[in-house]
Short mmCIF file of C-alpha atoms and ligand atoms in Angstrom, two decimals:
data_model
loop_
_atom_site.label_atom_id
_atom_site.label_comp_id
_atom_site.label_asym_id
_atom_site.label_seq_id
_atom_site.Cartn_x
_atom_site.Cartn_y
_atom_site.Cartn_z
CA MET A 386 -15.66 15.72 -14.01
CA ALA A 387 -12.78 15.75 -11.56
CA VAL A 388 -11.27 12.60 -10.12
CA ILE A 389 -8.95 13.24 -7.18
CA GLY A 390 -6.15 10.67 -6.95
CA SER A 391 -4.68 8.57 -9.76
CA GLY A 392 -4.44 5.19 -8.02
CA PRO A 393 -6.46 2.23 -9.34
CA ALA A 394 -9.71 3.66 -7.91
CA GLY A 395 -9.20 7.04 -9.59
CA ILE A 396 -8.25 5.60 -12.95
CA TYR A 397 -11.00 2.96 -12.96
CA THR A 398 -13.41 5.81 -12.09
CA ALA A 399 -12.18 7.85 -15.06
CA GLU A 400 -12.59 4.79 -17.29
CA ALA A 401 -16.11 4.09 -16.01
CA LEU A 402 -17.11 7.73 -16.54
CA VAL A 403 -16.01 7.57 -20.17
CA LYS A 404 -17.57 4.15 -20.77
CA GLN A 405 -20.83 4.54 -18.85
CA SER A 406 -21.78 8.10 -19.80
CA ALA A 407 -24.34 8.34 -22.60
CA GLU A 408 -23.25 11.92 -23.38
CA PRO A 409 -19.74 13.23 -24.08
CA VAL A 410 -17.65 13.57 -20.94
CA ALA A 411 -14.28 15.13 -20.06
CA VAL A 412 -12.42 13.81 -17.02
CA ASP A 413 -9.51 15.48 -15.23
CA VAL A 414 -7.50 13.19 -12.94
CA LEU A 415 -5.83 15.40 -10.32
CA GLU A 416 -2.93 13.81 -8.44
CA ARG A 417 -0.68 15.19 -5.71
CA LEU A 418 2.44 13.43 -7.08
CA PRO A 419 3.97 14.06 -10.51
CA THR A 420 3.41 10.34 -11.18
CA PRO A 421 0.19 8.35 -11.68
CA TYR A 422 -0.94 4.87 -10.47
CA GLY A 423 -0.92 5.34 -6.65
CA LEU A 424 -0.04 2.13 -4.84
CA VAL A 425 0.57 0.28 -8.11
CA ARG A 426 3.75 2.39 -8.34
CA TYR A 427 4.38 3.03 -4.63
CA GLY A 428 2.96 -0.04 -2.86
CA VAL A 429 2.96 -3.20 -4.97
CA ALA A 430 6.22 -4.99 -4.20
CA PRO A 431 9.02 -4.33 -6.69
CA ASP A 432 9.59 -8.05 -7.30
CA HIS A 433 5.91 -8.56 -8.24
CA THR A 434 6.48 -7.39 -11.79
CA SER A 435 3.42 -9.07 -13.26
CA ILE A 436 1.11 -7.24 -10.81
CA LYS A 437 2.96 -3.99 -11.50
CA SER A 438 2.18 -4.45 -15.19
CA ILE A 439 -1.45 -3.51 -14.37
CA ALA A 440 -0.02 -0.02 -14.95
CA ASN A 441 -0.09 -0.87 -18.68
CA TYR A 442 -3.88 -1.18 -18.45
CA LEU A 443 -4.23 1.99 -16.37
CA ARG A 444 -2.02 3.86 -18.84
CA ARG A 445 -4.51 3.20 -21.65
CA VAL A 446 -7.20 4.98 -19.63
CA LEU A 447 -4.99 8.05 -19.15
CA GLU A 448 -4.41 8.03 -22.91
CA LEU A 449 -8.14 8.19 -23.75
CA PRO A 450 -8.89 11.51 -25.48
CA GLN A 451 -11.57 12.29 -22.86
CA VAL A 452 -9.12 11.93 -19.94
CA ARG A 453 -6.44 14.40 -18.79
CA PHE A 454 -3.76 13.81 -16.10
CA LEU A 455 -2.85 16.78 -13.91
CA GLY A 456 0.02 15.81 -11.59
CA GLY A 457 1.48 17.77 -8.70
CA VAL A 458 -1.95 19.10 -7.68
CA THR A 459 -3.08 18.49 -4.10
CA LEU A 460 -6.64 18.83 -2.89
CA GLY A 461 -6.42 20.72 0.40
CA GLU A 462 -3.21 22.52 -0.55
CA HIS A 463 -3.60 23.95 -4.05
CA LEU A 464 -7.37 23.60 -4.34
CA SER A 465 -10.39 23.43 -2.05
CA VAL A 466 -13.63 21.51 -2.48
CA GLU A 467 -15.36 24.81 -3.34
CA ASP A 468 -12.78 25.48 -6.07
CA LEU A 469 -13.50 22.09 -7.60
CA LEU A 470 -17.28 22.43 -7.42
CA GLY A 471 -16.93 25.80 -9.13
CA VAL A 472 -15.39 24.35 -12.29
CA TYR A 473 -16.57 20.74 -12.44
CA ASP A 474 -20.02 19.14 -12.64
CA ALA A 475 -18.99 16.49 -10.12
CA VAL A 476 -15.95 15.43 -8.08
CA VAL A 477 -14.92 11.89 -7.13
CA TYR A 478 -12.50 11.55 -4.21
CA CYS A 479 -10.10 8.60 -4.65
CA THR A 480 -7.20 9.48 -2.35
CA GLY A 481 -6.78 6.01 -0.84
CA ALA A 482 -5.35 5.29 2.62
CA MET A 483 -1.90 6.75 3.06
CA VAL A 484 -0.97 6.33 6.72
CA ASP A 485 -0.41 3.50 9.20
CA ARG A 486 -2.66 2.23 11.94
CA LYS A 487 -1.21 2.33 15.45
CA LEU A 488 -0.57 -0.61 17.78
CA GLY A 489 -1.17 1.47 20.90
CA ILE A 490 1.59 -0.16 22.99
CA PRO A 491 4.50 1.38 24.96
CA GLY A 492 7.67 1.98 22.94
CA GLU A 493 5.84 2.35 19.64
CA ASP A 494 7.50 5.72 18.99
CA LEU A 495 11.09 4.60 19.68
CA PRO A 496 13.58 4.95 16.81
CA GLY A 497 13.66 1.57 15.10
CA SER A 498 9.90 1.10 15.47
CA VAL A 499 8.74 1.65 11.92
CA ALA A 500 5.39 1.75 10.16
CA ALA A 501 5.21 -0.60 7.17
CA THR A 502 3.77 2.37 5.25
CA ASP A 503 7.15 4.15 5.63
CA PHE A 504 9.22 1.06 4.90
CA VAL A 505 7.16 0.25 1.78
CA ASN A 506 7.41 3.89 0.65
CA TRP A 507 11.18 3.65 1.17
CA TYR A 508 11.81 0.57 -0.95
CA CYS A 509 9.30 1.79 -3.56
CA GLY A 510 11.11 5.15 -3.82
CA HIS A 511 8.14 7.32 -2.74
CA PRO A 512 9.17 10.99 -2.73
CA ASP A 513 7.82 11.38 0.85
CA VAL A 514 10.62 9.16 2.22
CA ASP A 515 14.35 9.87 2.05
CA PRO A 516 16.33 6.98 0.45
CA ASP A 517 18.77 7.18 3.41
CA ARG A 518 15.93 6.77 5.91
CA PHE A 519 16.72 3.14 6.79
CA THR A 520 19.98 1.34 7.41
CA LEU A 521 19.41 -2.32 8.14
CA ASP A 522 22.17 -2.49 10.75
CA THR A 523 20.45 -4.90 13.12
CA SER A 524 20.57 -8.69 12.97
CA GLU A 525 16.98 -9.37 14.10
CA VAL A 526 13.77 -7.72 12.90
CA ALA A 527 10.16 -8.32 13.94
CA VAL A 528 7.30 -7.74 11.51
CA ILE A 529 3.94 -7.41 13.28
CA GLY A 530 0.92 -8.64 11.34
CA VAL A 531 0.23 -11.54 9.00
CA GLY A 532 -1.38 -9.82 6.02
CA ASN A 533 -0.09 -9.51 2.46
CA VAL A 534 1.78 -6.27 3.19
CA ALA A 535 3.68 -8.05 6.00
CA VAL A 536 4.53 -10.81 3.50
CA ASP A 537 5.86 -8.21 1.01
CA VAL A 538 7.99 -6.56 3.68
CA VAL A 539 9.36 -9.91 4.86
CA ARG A 540 10.25 -10.92 1.30
CA VAL A 541 12.14 -7.67 0.66
CA LEU A 542 14.03 -8.13 3.95
CA ALA A 543 14.82 -11.77 3.19
CA LYS A 544 16.01 -11.41 -0.40
CA THR A 545 19.51 -10.39 -1.40
CA ALA A 546 20.22 -7.15 -3.25
CA GLU A 547 21.20 -9.29 -6.26
CA GLU A 548 17.75 -10.87 -6.25
CA LEU A 549 16.18 -7.40 -6.33
CA SER A 550 18.62 -5.88 -8.80
CA ALA A 551 16.38 -6.33 -11.85
CA THR A 552 13.47 -4.55 -10.13
CA ASP A 553 12.74 -0.80 -10.08
CA VAL A 554 13.98 -0.34 -6.47
CA PRO A 555 15.87 3.00 -6.33
CA HIS A 556 19.61 2.47 -6.59
CA GLU A 557 20.34 4.12 -3.22
CA VAL A 558 17.84 1.75 -1.58
CA LEU A 559 19.31 -1.28 -3.33
CA GLU A 560 22.72 -0.31 -1.89
CA ARG A 561 21.26 -0.10 1.64
CA LEU A 562 19.61 -3.51 1.12
CA GLY A 563 22.96 -4.88 -0.04
CA GLU A 564 24.53 -3.75 3.27
CA SER A 565 21.76 -5.35 5.35
CA GLN A 566 22.91 -7.11 8.55
CA VAL A 567 19.56 -8.84 9.00
CA LYS A 568 19.87 -12.54 9.84
CA ALA A 569 16.55 -13.33 11.51
CA ILE A 570 13.05 -12.08 10.66
CA HIS A 571 10.12 -12.84 12.97
CA MET A 572 6.64 -12.44 11.46
CA ILE A 573 4.09 -12.23 14.27
CA GLY A 574 0.40 -13.17 14.11
CA ARG A 575 -1.79 -12.41 17.10
CA ARG A 576 -4.21 -15.20 16.16
CA GLY A 577 -3.82 -18.64 14.53
CA PRO A 578 -2.88 -19.82 11.04
CA GLU A 579 -6.60 -20.13 10.24
CA HIS A 580 -7.06 -16.39 10.87
CA ALA A 581 -4.07 -15.09 8.91
CA LYS A 582 -4.96 -12.51 6.24
CA PHE A 583 -2.27 -13.38 3.69
CA THR A 584 -3.32 -15.21 0.52
CA LEU A 585 -2.05 -18.63 -0.48
CA LYS A 586 -0.02 -17.59 -3.51
CA GLU A 587 1.80 -14.90 -1.53
CA LEU A 588 2.42 -17.28 1.40
CA ARG A 589 3.84 -19.99 -0.85
CA GLU A 590 6.41 -17.55 -2.22
CA LEU A 591 7.97 -17.28 1.25
CA GLY A 592 8.64 -21.01 1.18
CA GLU A 593 10.54 -20.61 -2.09
CA LEU A 594 13.00 -17.97 -0.85
CA ALA A 595 16.51 -18.93 -1.94
CA ASN A 596 18.17 -16.88 0.80
CA ALA A 597 16.09 -17.79 3.87
CA ASP A 598 14.95 -20.85 5.79
CA VAL A 599 11.31 -20.62 6.82
CA CYS A 600 10.39 -22.03 10.22
CA VAL A 601 7.07 -22.59 11.97
CA ARG A 602 6.73 -24.08 15.45
CA PRO A 603 4.69 -27.29 15.22
CA GLU A 604 2.65 -26.35 18.32
CA GLU A 605 1.70 -22.99 16.76
CA ALA A 606 0.66 -24.62 13.47
CA VAL A 607 -1.99 -26.78 15.17
CA VAL A 608 -5.49 -25.83 14.08
CA LEU A 609 -8.65 -27.12 15.72
CA GLY A 610 -11.81 -27.55 13.67
CA GLY A 611 -11.72 -28.03 9.94
CA ASP A 612 -14.52 -26.34 8.08
CA PHE A 613 -12.45 -23.56 6.52
CA PRO A 614 -12.66 -21.89 3.09
CA ARG A 615 -10.28 -23.36 0.46
CA GLN A 616 -7.79 -20.47 0.72
CA VAL A 617 -7.52 -20.92 4.48
CA GLN A 618 -7.16 -24.70 4.18
CA GLY A 619 -4.35 -24.05 1.69
CA ASN A 620 -2.59 -21.65 4.09
CA ILE A 621 -2.85 -24.17 6.93
CA LYS A 622 -1.44 -26.97 4.79
CA VAL A 623 1.54 -24.86 3.70
CA LEU A 624 2.28 -23.69 7.25
CA GLN A 625 2.04 -27.23 8.62
CA SER A 626 4.40 -28.48 5.92
CA TRP A 627 6.91 -25.81 7.00
CA ALA A 628 6.53 -26.91 10.62
CA ALA A 629 7.81 -30.33 9.52
CA ARG A 630 10.83 -28.84 7.69
CA GLU A 631 14.37 -28.62 9.04
CA PRO A 632 16.38 -25.45 8.29
CA VAL A 633 19.08 -26.10 5.69
CA GLY A 634 21.48 -23.31 6.72
CA ARG A 635 20.45 -20.50 4.36
CA PRO A 636 21.94 -17.09 5.30
CA ARG A 637 18.66 -15.74 6.71
CA ARG A 638 15.90 -17.29 8.79
CA LEU A 639 12.21 -16.42 8.80
CA ASP A 640 10.20 -17.45 11.86
CA VAL A 641 6.46 -17.30 11.26
CA ARG A 642 4.77 -17.08 14.66
CA PHE A 643 1.15 -17.41 15.73
CA TRP A 644 -0.86 -16.75 18.88
CA MET A 645 1.56 -14.03 20.02
CA ARG A 646 0.68 -10.35 20.46
CA PRO A 647 3.05 -7.43 20.94
CA VAL A 648 2.68 -5.82 24.37
CA GLU A 649 5.74 -3.54 24.55
CA ILE A 650 8.58 -2.38 22.35
CA LEU A 651 11.62 -2.30 24.62
CA GLY A 652 14.61 0.07 24.63
CA SER A 653 15.72 3.44 25.97
CA GLU A 654 17.32 5.28 23.05
CA ARG A 655 16.11 2.92 20.31
CA VAL A 656 14.45 -0.47 19.89
CA GLU A 657 16.29 -3.21 21.77
CA GLY A 658 13.60 -5.85 22.01
CA LEU A 659 9.98 -6.79 21.57
CA LYS A 660 7.89 -8.21 24.39
CA LEU A 661 5.20 -10.62 23.23
CA GLU A 662 2.38 -12.30 25.11
CA ARG A 663 0.88 -15.62 24.14
CA THR A 664 -2.79 -15.31 23.24
CA ARG A 665 -5.96 -17.33 22.93
CA LEU A 666 -9.48 -16.54 21.83
CA SER A 667 -12.05 -15.75 24.50
CA GLU A 668 -15.47 -17.36 24.36
CA ASP A 669 -16.81 -14.35 22.48
CA GLY A 670 -13.97 -14.60 19.93
CA ARG A 671 -11.71 -11.77 21.19
CA VAL A 672 -7.92 -12.06 21.34
CA VAL A 673 -6.91 -12.22 25.02
CA GLY A 674 -3.51 -12.60 26.72
CA THR A 675 -2.61 -15.73 28.67
CA GLY A 676 -0.01 -14.05 30.93
CA GLU A 677 2.83 -16.03 29.32
CA PHE A 678 5.50 -13.67 27.93
CA GLU A 679 8.49 -13.93 25.61
CA THR A 680 11.06 -11.31 24.54
CA LEU A 681 12.65 -11.18 21.10
CA PRO A 682 16.07 -9.44 20.89
CA VAL A 683 15.17 -7.36 17.84
CA GLY A 684 16.65 -3.99 16.85
CA MET A 685 13.80 -3.08 14.53
CA VAL A 686 10.03 -3.55 14.70
CA LEU A 687 8.01 -3.14 11.50
CA ARG A 688 4.35 -2.56 12.24
CA SER A 689 2.29 -3.96 9.37
CA VAL A 690 -1.17 -3.85 10.91
CA GLY A 691 -3.09 -2.08 8.17
CA TYR A 692 -3.39 1.28 6.49
CA ARG A 693 -5.75 4.15 7.31
CA SER A 694 -7.28 6.99 5.28
CA VAL A 695 -6.83 10.62 6.27
CA PRO A 696 -9.61 13.22 6.16
CA LEU A 697 -9.61 15.60 3.19
CA PRO A 698 -10.22 19.24 4.17
CA GLY A 699 -13.88 20.09 3.67
CA VAL A 700 -14.95 16.50 2.96
CA PRO A 701 -17.06 14.51 5.47
CA PHE A 702 -15.08 11.78 7.28
CA SER A 703 -16.03 9.14 9.82
CA GLU A 704 -13.43 8.77 12.59
CA ARG A 705 -15.08 5.45 13.45
CA THR A 706 -14.73 3.73 10.08
CA MET A 707 -11.87 5.99 8.87
CA THR A 708 -13.67 6.37 5.53
CA VAL A 709 -15.84 8.96 3.82
CA PRO A 710 -19.49 8.14 4.61
CA ASN A 711 -21.38 7.47 1.39
CA GLU A 712 -24.36 5.78 -0.18
CA ALA A 713 -23.26 3.68 -3.16
CA GLY A 714 -20.48 6.26 -3.65
CA ARG A 715 -22.54 9.45 -3.13
CA VAL A 716 -21.16 11.74 -0.41
CA ARG A 717 -23.13 14.96 -0.97
CA GLU A 718 -24.61 16.74 -3.96
CA ARG A 719 -22.01 16.50 -6.81
CA GLU A 720 -19.44 14.84 -4.50
CA TYR A 721 -18.58 11.12 -4.69
CA VAL A 722 -15.98 8.68 -3.38
CA ALA A 723 -14.35 5.44 -4.60
CA GLY A 724 -11.59 2.99 -3.64
CA TRP A 725 -9.92 2.63 -0.25
CA LEU A 726 -11.22 6.02 0.89
CA LYS A 727 -14.75 4.64 0.35
CA ARG A 728 -14.39 1.03 1.59
CA GLY A 729 -11.36 1.06 3.89
CA PRO A 730 -7.90 -0.39 3.19
CA THR A 731 -8.78 -3.91 2.06
CA GLY A 732 -9.06 -5.63 -1.25
CA VAL A 733 -6.86 -6.17 -4.27
CA ILE A 734 -6.42 -3.81 -7.21
CA GLY A 735 -9.30 -5.36 -9.19
CA THR A 736 -11.76 -4.78 -6.31
CA ASN A 737 -11.51 -1.06 -7.08
CA LYS A 738 -12.88 -1.58 -10.58
CA SER A 739 -16.34 -2.76 -9.57
CA ASP A 740 -16.27 -0.29 -6.70
CA ALA A 741 -15.59 2.61 -9.10
CA ALA A 742 -18.28 1.35 -11.47
CA GLU A 743 -20.83 1.51 -8.63
CA THR A 744 -19.87 5.09 -7.76
CA VAL A 745 -20.08 6.15 -11.40
CA ARG A 746 -23.54 4.57 -11.80
CA THR A 747 -24.72 6.63 -8.84
CA LEU A 748 -23.07 9.79 -10.17
CA LEU A 749 -24.48 9.52 -13.69
CA ALA A 750 -27.98 8.77 -12.41
CA ASP A 751 -27.81 11.86 -10.15
CA LEU A 752 -26.61 14.11 -12.98
CA ASP A 753 -29.30 12.91 -15.36
CA GLY A 754 -31.30 15.97 -16.43
CA ARG A 755 -29.49 18.35 -14.04
CA GLU A 756 -28.09 21.67 -15.29
CA ARG A 757 -24.31 21.53 -15.94
CA VAL A 758 -21.96 24.00 -14.25
CA GLY A 759 -18.63 22.48 -15.32
CA HIS A 760 -16.31 24.44 -17.62
CA ASP A 761 -12.64 24.39 -18.53
CA GLY A 762 -11.55 26.70 -15.72
CA ILE A 763 -9.05 24.54 -13.85
CA GLY A 764 -6.01 25.68 -15.86
CA ALA A 765 -6.63 29.35 -15.13
CA LEU A 766 -7.43 28.61 -11.48
CA LEU A 767 -4.19 26.67 -10.96
CA ALA A 768 -2.17 29.29 -12.86
CA SER A 769 -3.60 32.00 -10.58
CA ARG A 770 -2.20 29.99 -7.63
CA GLY A 771 1.20 29.59 -9.29
CA VAL A 772 0.71 25.84 -9.90
CA ARG A 773 1.89 24.33 -13.16
CA PRO A 774 0.49 20.79 -13.29
CA VAL A 775 2.63 17.91 -14.51
CA THR A 776 1.12 16.75 -17.80
CA TYR A 777 0.83 13.16 -19.00
CA ASP A 778 3.62 13.76 -21.52
CA GLU A 779 5.85 15.10 -18.76
CA TRP A 780 5.16 11.92 -16.76
CA LEU A 781 6.18 9.90 -19.83
CA ALA A 782 9.47 11.80 -19.74
CA VAL A 783 9.97 10.66 -16.12
CA GLU A 784 9.30 7.08 -17.24
CA ALA A 785 11.80 7.43 -20.07
CA ALA A 786 14.43 8.79 -17.66
CA GLU A 787 13.83 5.80 -15.37
CA ALA A 788 14.32 3.39 -18.27
CA GLU A 789 17.51 5.22 -19.24
CA LEU A 790 18.80 5.04 -15.67
CA ALA A 791 18.19 1.26 -15.59
CA LYS A 792 20.19 0.91 -18.80
CA THR A 793 23.08 2.98 -17.44
CA LEU A 794 23.15 0.94 -14.23
CA GLY A 795 22.78 -2.40 -16.04
CA ARG A 796 19.58 -3.18 -14.14
CA GLY A 797 16.09 -4.35 -15.39
CA GLU A 798 13.56 -2.26 -17.28
CA ARG A 799 13.49 0.78 -15.03
CA VAL A 800 15.00 2.18 -11.86
CA LYS A 801 12.92 4.70 -9.93
CA LEU A 802 14.04 8.30 -9.73
CA VAL A 803 13.95 9.47 -6.15
CA GLY A 804 12.62 12.81 -4.99
CA LEU A 805 10.34 15.37 -6.58
CA GLU A 806 13.27 17.45 -7.81
CA ALA A 807 14.81 14.61 -9.79
CA MET A 808 11.44 13.83 -11.36
CA LEU A 809 10.80 17.45 -12.28
CA ARG A 810 14.31 17.77 -13.70
CA ALA A 811 13.61 14.74 -15.88
CA CYS A 812 10.37 16.11 -17.28
CA ARG A 813 11.28 19.82 -17.45
CA PRO A 814 14.94 19.83 -18.43
C1 FAD B 1109 1.97 -2.14 0.30
C2 FAD B 1109 0.81 -2.57 -0.55
C3 FAD B 1109 0.99 -3.53 -1.54
C4 FAD B 1109 -0.09 -3.93 -2.31
N1 FAD B 1109 0.11 -4.90 -3.24
C5 FAD B 1109 -0.94 -5.34 -3.97
C6 FAD B 1109 -0.75 -6.37 -4.92
O1 FAD B 1109 0.37 -6.89 -5.08
N2 FAD B 1109 -1.82 -6.78 -5.64
C7 FAD B 1109 -3.07 -6.24 -5.46
O2 FAD B 1109 -4.02 -6.63 -6.16
N3 FAD B 1109 -3.28 -5.26 -4.54
C8 FAD B 1109 -2.24 -4.80 -3.80
N4 FAD B 1109 -2.44 -3.83 -2.87
C9 FAD B 1109 -3.78 -3.22 -2.76
C10 FAD B 1109 -4.00 -2.10 -3.82
O3 FAD B 1109 -2.81 -1.36 -3.93
C11 FAD B 1109 -5.18 -1.19 -3.43
O4 FAD B 1109 -6.36 -1.98 -3.53
C12 FAD B 1109 -5.34 0.02 -4.32
O5 FAD B 1109 -4.13 0.68 -4.59
C13 FAD B 1109 -6.32 1.05 -3.71
O6 FAD B 1109 -6.55 2.02 -4.68
P1 FAD B 1109 -6.90 3.55 -4.36
O7 FAD B 1109 -6.92 4.22 -5.70
O8 FAD B 1109 -8.09 3.62 -3.49
O9 FAD B 1109 -5.67 4.12 -3.50
P2 FAD B 1109 -4.17 4.47 -3.90
O10 FAD B 1109 -3.60 3.44 -4.80
O11 FAD B 1109 -3.47 4.72 -2.62
O12 FAD B 1109 -4.26 5.84 -4.73
C14 FAD B 1109 -4.54 7.08 -4.10
C15 FAD B 1109 -3.90 8.21 -4.90
O13 FAD B 1109 -4.38 9.46 -4.41
C16 FAD B 1109 -3.31 10.39 -4.33
N5 FAD B 1109 -3.67 11.42 -3.35
C17 FAD B 1109 -3.72 11.28 -2.01
N6 FAD B 1109 -4.12 12.42 -1.42
C18 FAD B 1109 -4.32 13.32 -2.42
C19 FAD B 1109 -4.76 14.68 -2.43
N7 FAD B 1109 -5.06 15.34 -1.31
N8 FAD B 1109 -4.85 15.31 -3.62
C20 FAD B 1109 -4.54 14.65 -4.80
N9 FAD B 1109 -4.13 13.36 -4.82
C21 FAD B 1109 -4.04 12.70 -3.65
C22 FAD B 1109 -2.13 9.53 -3.92
O14 FAD B 1109 -0.88 10.16 -4.19
C23 FAD B 1109 -2.38 8.26 -4.76
O15 FAD B 1109 -1.76 8.36 -6.02
C24 FAD B 1109 -1.37 -3.39 -2.08
C25 FAD B 1109 -1.56 -2.43 -1.08
C26 FAD B 1109 -0.48 -2.03 -0.33
C27 FAD B 1109 -0.69 -1.02 0.77
N1 NAP B 1110 -0.11 -9.51 -3.33
C1 NAP B 1110 -1.27 -8.97 -3.02
O1 NAP B 1110 -2.30 -9.33 -3.58
C2 NAP B 1110 -1.32 -7.90 -1.97
C3 NAP B 1110 -0.14 -7.38 -1.44
C4 NAP B 1110 -0.23 -6.42 -0.44
C5 NAP B 1110 -1.49 -6.00 0.00
N2 NAP B 1110 -2.61 -6.51 -0.56
C6 NAP B 1110 -3.94 -6.17 -0.04
O2 NAP B 1110 -3.94 -4.90 0.60
C7 NAP B 1110 -4.83 -4.95 1.74
C8 NAP B 1110 -4.10 -4.43 2.98
O3 NAP B 1110 -3.15 -5.41 3.44
P1 NAP B 1110 -2.51 -5.35 4.90
O4 NAP B 1110 -1.57 -6.47 5.04
O5 NAP B 1110 -2.06 -3.94 5.18
O6 NAP B 1110 -3.78 -5.49 5.86
P2 NAP B 1110 -4.59 -6.79 6.40
O7 NAP B 1110 -4.76 -7.81 5.34
O8 NAP B 1110 -5.81 -6.21 7.03
O9 NAP B 1110 -3.63 -7.42 7.54
C9 NAP B 1110 -3.36 -6.74 8.73
C10 NAP B 1110 -2.72 -7.69 9.73
O10 NAP B 1110 -2.39 -6.94 10.90
C11 NAP B 1110 -2.89 -7.64 12.05
N3 NAP B 1110 -3.17 -6.69 13.13
C12 NAP B 1110 -4.05 -5.66 13.11
N4 NAP B 1110 -4.00 -4.99 14.30
C13 NAP B 1110 -3.09 -5.64 15.06
C14 NAP B 1110 -2.59 -5.44 16.37
N5 NAP B 1110 -3.03 -4.43 17.13
N6 NAP B 1110 -1.64 -6.29 16.85
C15 NAP B 1110 -1.19 -7.31 16.09
N7 NAP B 1110 -1.61 -7.56 14.83
C16 NAP B 1110 -2.56 -6.73 14.32
C17 NAP B 1110 -4.13 -8.33 11.56
O11 NAP B 1110 -4.48 -9.36 12.45
P3 NAP B 1110 -6.04 -9.67 12.79
O12 NAP B 1110 -6.56 -10.41 11.60
O13 NAP B 1110 -5.97 -10.46 14.02
O14 NAP B 1110 -6.72 -8.33 12.95
C18 NAP B 1110 -3.63 -8.84 10.19
O15 NAP B 1110 -2.86 -9.99 10.35
C19 NAP B 1110 -5.31 -6.37 1.86
O16 NAP B 1110 -6.58 -6.52 1.29
C20 NAP B 1110 -4.28 -7.15 1.08
O17 NAP B 1110 -4.75 -8.38 0.59
C21 NAP B 1110 -2.56 -7.47 -1.53
#
């Protein structure tokens, strides 16, 4: 079997294949990066070390004798769907959701208007983003969206470099964070506190920031009606308690705003401001503008309004749902899908486990009694294309180099190596 993508969905799929199959199975996990774990490595916030430790569970799957990691192999570049179906009995696509959704407002493409996907990739040291990409040389920043990614981004902006020193943030990025001029962060929700997508635990952390005062306007914290789920009631309570707080003069200030939507990013050469419009809900529940405007003097706008999957060459894709159409994980004969590419970009890491299990149940039921075509041909195929995959042991060498770097720098357990070259140097000296 081939699993494409080594994020949580891919690795849980590999695990389910090994555990659920009644007959012996061999699983190759093909990954475009030299490193496994997808968003666990390049998404989960660096200061959330306990969540990052899920990698220790995922690692045990890659170490199963039936599972093989092949890094640096990209579906659509090095291999086609036909190539895969020629050597494997079945293929499971688990390539996640790698790009940002658009706001669709004027000024969105100005320098200084940044997708959270890029900013997260930057502080996580993703090889797609240069460590010099961002200099935080503006005093005010707006973060659009009130989901958990927005909360992560706000926390990284609000903390000091010292507070992040023990994390795996690349050293070059930590230096940029240390030079940050940011004094005010505005987090903008287009609906009310009762509609915010962040979870209670993550919200509470913002109130515990040592380096930032958190402010909420009392009039924006008002919520009508009361029959909300427990999580939402918790969010409302926390936000209302902040509305009653006075700032105590911490170096940075976080303003959490509600009922404001972005209508234009202002500026000629780069971002100079953000125009917001107050909103309300229409009778049919849509967000509509009230005609009352406000401008924030920000030099950077971080758009954290959700991720989006990209089509894989040769694989069906719905432009409407931005996912691969499937029935309980089945796409076409011998082709399956799991994770964010299957469901869309929502849900925590654990959600991908039951999701992968469903796909694997479908796959194994379909294969039952069918003639097998799979054979160990991938090595020869990749060699014929001049591709030498990064092995699991080579990845371990990257990990070891990251631990060594942390020791040299006197920082935490590991510091990320930046760039494909540095990673390949570490594993193929
Ligand atoms: C910024 C951020 C922070 C998050 N933090 C948390 C958190 O703290 N806790 C939590 O529970 N959940 C968190 N989540 C959600 C969680 O990360 C997702 O639920 C999960 O990663 C989705 O898994 P996936 O395997 O579908 O996608 P991904 O994790 O994105 O994995 C996809 C993999 O496919 C690879 N790939 C892509 N294209 C190709 C190709 N063509 N060929 C080969 N390989 C390819 C990618 O390189 C990647 O490794 C966070 C999400 C984001 C965006
Ligand atoms: N610690 C964690 O557990 C953790 C950390 C990070 C991510 N995650 C998970 O990863 C998933 C993705 O998170 P996410 O934050 O990217 O997405 P999300 O939870 O869907 O939040 C997106 C936010 O963007 C807003 N938005 C969308 N379009 C907008 C527009 N045009 N203008 C203004 N605002 C707009 C949404 O508001 P509306 O509601 O009004 O649409 C919402 O507040 C979630 O399931 C999340 O829980 C978990």
